[in-house]
């Protein structure tokens, strides 16, 4: 039987579900009695919860990142829903479906991945195609690449988000490359595939989304170059020739320059046609995705504007929505 | 008979052609003899020229912007070609073809314009379609819009460049809008048409490319909003209804925000999906065009790099060119 | 009988007054009982209020922006005064004086407006004088211009603030123009009048101060240019001649450049004497007004410094005030 | 008999005048013959000069900063006037009028200084008036203060320019202080007097304008504070009381903060009303002066624009000048 | 008997100690009963405290900055320790040891000061040595210099911190000067001594750390130059010669430029070898100190990272600490 | 027999030496006769040269980067020395000593390298020592590392400059590490060794100093991380254990963050003690070296200031030099 998700709860509901604990605090009220304040989440969102009359022993028995079976009742507190808990119970992670507890792409991962394969393995250049193959025959890599989010907060911040972002960019590139004949098709497509590849190890995304130590200390641009080097060394097994040096330089350059400016963390400015195209296609897709989501998800019906978005430095205008057609099917 | 253009001259050639004078200086050599130093141009480029033993009378008889019949011989001086003139003669502008003297789009203007009409008049929204019609039935406007460059130095800096840039963006948008269903198709297409429309009056481009006084004092963003207002007032004649207010706001917003940041001269940041899409499509097209031209036109065969581009803050990597397919035909 | 204003309330007072509701939240306390948390304001400030044991029906019966008759008693809660309500009642807006509920200029609006007329209609230039007349015979415009604040938070943020700011700048210009003979007197005076004219539609100020949609999407610089264009077209009726083109350019330029730098939202830098004068006179008046108000209104007697002012990026030094003379009467 | 100044020379003139040498180079032509290339200046400008067939002995016999009697004839070379010298002779500085060789204020220094005295000695505050007196009874200081330029390149870059700038600001302040009653009159007037006082030692201006070592290493803001301290210690002799500490802090603060922002070299932002007023009045006067001079002095009649001004980051619009009234007489 | 310090308190402890009051608020709970919320501190940290059923009289009887004898019991509230007070009593400042209530250097002040003397009085240059002597024979100065913190929040923010910072920099300079023979040893050592000398009056540090009025209005760079001038005037008594002018300029320059960039509050960039060395040694010592303290003091054992440090704009990586040797003894 | 170097030439000398051609232009004089303008260099500097009556054949027979035997005579032209050539002859590169033609370190490379070995191989940590060994047993690497400059223009821009910079930093670190016990000695020493290691391939320095394609497209930070990875894989052969992961992260982090800020090309800010120490020690050494060289090499004796240094954004104060001790010998 399918669970009731956080985004389906309303005031006065009875709750009896598994949740991922994303925050835990033991507090005392004014009378000195201890209570637990928890944040419980599943893949659709999070909700605050309180367990009155808690003990230190109970509080020590689990940590954020653990799963709990939580029973209780919802109510509104200071304008937000919370769960007043009557009972909690630590769950064996083996008994839950991890994908229930992290935000997920709404698209079909398998279809996205097939589309990625089709576009990339259809390239003419034997070296670039061999390079992509070296990535795609690495099952551990593919498992991570199809599970990773594209970020922890901004655009595509859900499992499968990285794949969704890359496939969306490949689709755009596939459609417009014919209009820009100076741009090398296979180079741009490979650059799109690789530009954020370092994120599979920059982020951790099996329970909650976070940066790994390596992600914070080194970053996905440099990590992506390292991953590229590892695979490039193996393409000769497929092609019988060494990977062309200039082609490798152009790929590394696309990875390190794709943020487009030093102050955004790229140590080099884009200096090739494919690098500049990659930079703008990446921004176009990421920003349209992030803006679209903010506008669609904004719950308020009273204002034509979203709240101020710190990371964008602005509010977005929702206005009166105009009618939208169905998306294409690539 | 077709003329010999500046880009066809080489060392030791005899010259007998009409040119546009783009600079004129009367100088004295060390012996005190006067000579004229001129810059002569046609649509393919410019060349320095000297006339020894000139007089003040001759120097006063014409100004930059006039046409001259120039006879003489080319030679190399300090690494550049120059013309040593034996005879000059002022020409009646009515006797020259102005288009021989300004850089031109290499594309067919008529076909570009038809493509523009097809895309824009195929829109569903009656108000936006009527707005476009109000522009396109204004013959003076159309004459300017199809003649204007998109800039005086950077991308698309030639007659017809504005039209070429807008049609290229329309083609891109047409192909990718299906991938972004949240973006309002007709609004984005109209925004692409209007975003640089102020340039038809910001720049002057009948003889040499320059900013008009209004262009420098007010700028094409504000001028574009004014032009939009003029036409919007007339759409009711075609639709029988007033132009919807929010639609007008969204169009004005796209025009004023399309530079994407305050420091680039937009008084507002993009705050709608269509405004953000416009901003990135504009940059993508302009930068690919400008980078591509720098790389293609760089004459040096000895270096894999273009010279440093001041306006881009970088050199571009030419490397070893890879094979490019034919452009699509939209 | 005059009302008791928010700034006259103290701990333990009985309240029985009309207020503007500026915020409303329905909350539940720990026992699950609902209560209303309101923010009530009049033109002197705002105060929090609670109504215990509220119902959803009551909460739905009014919205922020409505007027309430509120009865209850004040008390201190967490260092701030709040009203514990015993009774509320929705009021017909027709029964209240709107000016009781928005901050007001402390100066006489009529006298300010007469001063504006005297200075502007005393100009020599027939076209500029006619332009001003076209604005001043537009009664709807004058009603807005004399009611608008100059901003929603910073300087002159009260009804009549825009007029007060403009008249103060006119007075300064009137006194110093004789010292700068290169500056065109009539042009500067007209530029002062017009520089913020777009604010009459950029802001809404009949109940609470806010940005309009157009204000946020387009901004008062561009809106001011549009308003100028509308009026300029009518000056020929008064002067019998078309408005001189260069004069119009200079006015538009003053409006779009008056923020003085691209990063402050001006798409053009000031490039005329009058534009640069306008920029500094605007800053001088706005900053002296804002600084003066912060220093005068700071309630603390214990510190020689105001609190940190986010929008100014600094604290202000109050020190020991020195004796100040009476203001002039212009 | 008055000299013929550099700005009065034209092509083919005979020259026989004293000049200040501002640059000197000994060069060889292609045949290996030595010639001298000099820059000669007087207070109206500078002109290049050549002496063919020079010797090293002659070249060593004088240095930039010396005065020469120069005889020869003018001609145009590469678009500029130059003097072909037939004879040069070193002059004893005692035989020239130094004021003929440095740019001068066009205003009467004595009248400006009297105006300064009148305004400042008319202040009410006994301590501030005593402070000003301590400066004005220091004859060496007054000699420098009335001779110094306000800068070496930008605004008021001529002898007497500093005094002219300060008196102009005093006149503005005097006229508008009545409109801003919160601003302490005497404090602002004294701050205007002192804000650039360090320039009397930051710059050298007896022969050519330059920065002193101390000017470059320490700067006029810090040097001004030091000069203020020296004089403050002596006010007690006049007033019989120590100078009030807070008053001294406010004066120092005005000096160090008057550039208005850290990136313009002020280590502190303006934090008092008088400091903020000083900052804007300084900019208003300096910029109006610099802009006005650029526009008035621009020799070109063909363009409505000045050349690009590097230090202002823009060109200025001259347009068609409108009629200007006579300046006031303060 | 030694006190129990704030950093020794844990949940459920009985408290009966003197504290410095650093914040005081009188609040009402929902029933309208008043209570006091205090912040109590000693040199090891601060703790919140509440006294239920307080009166306005009691609240008015003391202010922040006063010492209280506080009795009560600790408990955890919202994750932090607080003291529930049963009794408070105002203490005569004469009865407490002030050094118990401000953070202190953990190093021996006497030894640090001796090291400072040894290094500085061992300099060769008679003028610089005399200058240092003029500072060190000023007992009031030495008392302040050895008590002042180097800042109120960032690095070395405790009593004796300024001395500790300066001695640490002297030790570094002493060790590396031999490697940079172009750097003038005595000039750099004196510059290190003087660079922050203005902090002794920029900050107040007898009870709580704060900026003085002069510190905020003028700043320690300018104040340091003033202090230098005062002492320089007296060196002639020791050396029998005036202090060399260029030497004084170089010292002033080091003080005003040591922040290294205009946007960090230095009105001049470093333009001598000693000034550039001073700038980097200052940053090296301050940042190593601040980073080291953040890493060492971070209480969390669960994360390899410190919390985000606002003033540094980053989190710091603690990782798994590696073994560290004993510090040298200079 | 040793050559006569460029810095030993003076006016009127006879020249008969080998030079590296660093620039070549074929020009025509006013009579249309062709001549060659060359720039000839050796390791001490460069000099212009002209060969009158040249032919196109001669001009095509060699390129910049070739060596020429050049005979002629020096003379002064426009204030600079040039060589009037009578004869040129292309030289076989095998017949010249390349080190005669590139700027060289003035220090003994062998001694510097021994010092590097001593410091690094004396580290305690077996993994870091093994890592260094893996670099130092790679003879090709060592040959490059000891030959590379540290930059092409700024500090240490000569052969051996990279080694000299690294050894200087090691010496500084060695001396001061005892003062900062929290800093991990071996980690900092290894970070110093590795921070610019990518420069051995970012730059080319066998004939003239330039960036390689990879250097411009990828940069020495990313290239250094790649080189580190290659060597790290081999340390297990020496230690019998895998290289610790966190240690590797810390090293990569030091390399990518050592420029200290995003706008200087570091994709990450320093977030460990060793990374922040590396950043400041690098700047200290590079800036002291560059400032010292500018001051020492400035030929002018007339000014106390160097010319404006574009890359530093300032002039440097030379003043009157004070006496400097002998450098230490490490």
PDB file of N, CA and C in Angstrom, chain D residues 251-281:
ATOM      1  N   UNK D 251      35.231  67.135  13.170  1.00  0.00           N
ATOM      2  CA  UNK D 251      36.032  67.726  12.094  1.00  0.00           C
ATOM      3  C   UNK D 251      36.950  66.685  11.443  1.00  0.00           C
ATOM      4  N   UNK D 252      37.633  65.921  12.286  1.00  0.00           N
ATOM      5  CA  UNK D 252      38.483  64.860  11.722  1.00  0.00           C
ATOM      6  C   UNK D 252      37.643  63.914  10.864  1.00  0.00           C
ATOM      7  N   UNK D 253      36.495  63.568  11.378  1.00  0.00           N
ATOM      8  CA  UNK D 253      35.629  62.649  10.638  1.00  0.00           C
ATOM      9  C   UNK D 253      35.240  63.214   9.277  1.00  0.00           C
ATOM     10  N   UNK D 254      34.945  64.498   9.214  1.00  0.00           N
ATOM     11  CA  UNK D 254      34.581  65.105   7.931  1.00  0.00           C
ATOM     12  C   UNK D 254      35.748  65.019   6.948  1.00  0.00           C
ATOM     13  N   UNK D 255      36.957  65.258   7.452  1.00  0.00           N
ATOM     14  CA  UNK D 255      38.111  65.192   6.548  1.00  0.00           C
ATOM     15  C   UNK D 255      38.309  63.773   6.026  1.00  0.00           C
ATOM     16  N   UNK D 256      38.330  62.789   6.936  1.00  0.00           N
ATOM     17  CA  UNK D 256      38.684  61.433   6.484  1.00  0.00           C
ATOM     18  C   UNK D 256      37.566  60.788   5.671  1.00  0.00           C
ATOM     19  N   UNK D 257      36.324  61.230   5.847  1.00  0.00           N
ATOM     20  CA  UNK D 257      35.213  60.558   5.162  1.00  0.00           C
ATOM     21  C   UNK D 257      34.750  61.283   3.910  1.00  0.00           C
ATOM     22  N   UNK D 258      35.373  62.392   3.540  1.00  0.00           N
ATOM     23  CA  UNK D 258      34.719  63.206   2.506  1.00  0.00           C
ATOM     24  C   UNK D 258      34.769  62.616   1.098  1.00  0.00           C
ATOM     25  N   UNK D 259      35.577  61.594   0.862  1.00  0.00           N
ATOM     26  CA  UNK D 259      35.508  60.930  -0.458  1.00  0.00           C
ATOM     27  C   UNK D 259      34.298  59.993  -0.555  1.00  0.00           C
ATOM     28  N   UNK D 260      33.672  59.720   0.562  1.00  0.00           N
ATOM     29  CA  UNK D 260      32.352  59.102   0.548  1.00  0.00           C
ATOM     30  C   UNK D 260      32.301  57.590   0.479  1.00  0.00           C
ATOM     31  N   UNK D 261      33.405  56.932   0.133  1.00  0.00           N
ATOM     32  CA  UNK D 261      33.382  55.471   0.019  1.00  0.00           C
ATOM     33  C   UNK D 261      34.805  54.968   0.168  1.00  0.00           C
ATOM     34  N   UNK D 262      34.944  53.756   0.711  1.00  0.00           N
ATOM     35  CA  UNK D 262      36.277  53.192   0.915  1.00  0.00           C
ATOM     36  C   UNK D 262      37.043  53.112  -0.392  1.00  0.00           C
ATOM     37  N   UNK D 263      36.364  52.678  -1.460  1.00  0.00           N
ATOM     38  CA  UNK D 263      37.104  52.483  -2.705  1.00  0.00           C
ATOM     39  C   UNK D 263      37.569  53.799  -3.312  1.00  0.00           C
ATOM     40  N   UNK D 264      37.074  54.924  -2.831  1.00  0.00           N
ATOM     41  CA  UNK D 264      37.607  56.226  -3.267  1.00  0.00           C
ATOM     42  C   UNK D 264      38.635  56.778  -2.283  1.00  0.00           C
ATOM     43  N   UNK D 265      39.071  55.957  -1.335  1.00  0.00           N
ATOM     44  CA  UNK D 265      40.177  56.349  -0.490  1.00  0.00           C
ATOM     45  C   UNK D 265      39.798  56.949   0.858  1.00  0.00           C
ATOM     46  N   UNK D 266      38.521  56.948   1.195  1.00  0.00           N
ATOM     47  CA  UNK D 266      38.131  57.378   2.537  1.00  0.00           C
ATOM     48  C   UNK D 266      38.113  56.161   3.448  1.00  0.00           C
ATOM     49  N   UNK D 267      38.904  56.163   4.530  1.00  0.00           N
ATOM     50  CA  UNK D 267      38.885  54.990   5.400  1.00  0.00           C
ATOM     51  C   UNK D 267      37.598  54.853   6.216  1.00  0.00           C
ATOM     52  N   UNK D 268      36.740  55.875   6.213  1.00  0.00           N
ATOM     53  CA  UNK D 268      35.468  55.802   6.937  1.00  0.00           C
ATOM     54  C   UNK D 268      34.356  56.377   6.051  1.00  0.00           C
ATOM     55  N   UNK D 269      33.158  55.799   6.142  1.00  0.00           N
ATOM     56  CA  UNK D 269      31.984  56.368   5.476  1.00  0.00           C
ATOM     57  C   UNK D 269      31.483  57.574   6.253  1.00  0.00           C
ATOM     58  N   UNK D 270      30.875  58.550   5.588  1.00  0.00           N
ATOM     59  CA  UNK D 270      30.286  59.683   6.317  1.00  0.00           C
ATOM     60  C   UNK D 270      29.198  59.192   7.277  1.00  0.00           C
ATOM     61  N   UNK D 271      29.297  59.603   8.545  1.00  0.00           N
ATOM     62  CA  UNK D 271      28.348  59.136   9.553  1.00  0.00           C
ATOM     63  C   UNK D 271      27.688  60.270  10.322  1.00  0.00           C
ATOM     64  N   UNK D 272      27.896  61.494   9.844  1.00  0.00           N
ATOM     65  CA  UNK D 272      27.191  62.618  10.452  1.00  0.00           C
ATOM     66  C   UNK D 272      26.524  63.403   9.322  1.00  0.00           C
ATOM     67  N   UNK D 273      25.565  64.223   9.687  1.00  0.00           N
ATOM     68  CA  UNK D 273      24.868  65.046   8.681  1.00  0.00           C
ATOM     69  C   UNK D 273      25.849  65.951   7.950  1.00  0.00           C
ATOM     70  N   UNK D 274      26.766  66.543   8.678  1.00  0.00           N
ATOM     71  CA  UNK D 274      27.687  67.498   8.068  1.00  0.00           C
ATOM     72  C   UNK D 274      28.670  66.779   7.134  1.00  0.00           C
ATOM     73  N   UNK D 275      29.040  65.561   7.512  1.00  0.00           N
ATOM     74  CA  UNK D 275      29.973  64.803   6.662  1.00  0.00           C
ATOM     75  C   UNK D 275      29.295  64.410   5.355  1.00  0.00           C
ATOM     76  N   UNK D 276      28.035  64.028   5.429  1.00  0.00           N
ATOM     77  CA  UNK D 276      27.353  63.625   4.200  1.00  0.00           C
ATOM     78  C   UNK D 276      27.107  64.855   3.320  1.00  0.00           C
ATOM     79  N   UNK D 277      26.753  65.967   3.942  1.00  0.00           N
ATOM     80  CA  UNK D 277      26.563  67.196   3.159  1.00  0.00           C
ATOM     81  C   UNK D 277      27.870  67.613   2.493  1.00  0.00           C
ATOM     82  N   UNK D 278      28.968  67.551   3.240  1.00  0.00           N
ATOM     83  CA  UNK D 278      30.273  67.910   2.682  1.00  0.00           C
ATOM     84  C   UNK D 278      30.595  67.053   1.459  1.00  0.00           C
ATOM     85  N   UNK D 279      30.361  65.756   1.585  1.00  0.00           N
ATOM     86  CA  UNK D 279      30.672  64.844   0.481  1.00  0.00           C
ATOM     87  C   UNK D 279      29.922  65.233  -0.791  1.00  0.00           C
ATOM     88  N   UNK D 280      28.625  65.501  -0.681  1.00  0.00           N
ATOM     89  CA  UNK D 280      27.866  65.811  -1.897  1.00  0.00           C
ATOM     90  C   UNK D 280      28.167  67.204  -2.431  1.00  0.00           C
ATOM     91  N   UNK D 281      28.374  68.180  -1.544  1.00  0.00           N
ATOM     92  CA  UNK D 281      28.708  69.525  -2.031  1.00  0.00           C
ATOM     93  C   UNK D 281      30.060  69.517  -2.731  1.00  0.00           C
TER      94      UNK D 281
END
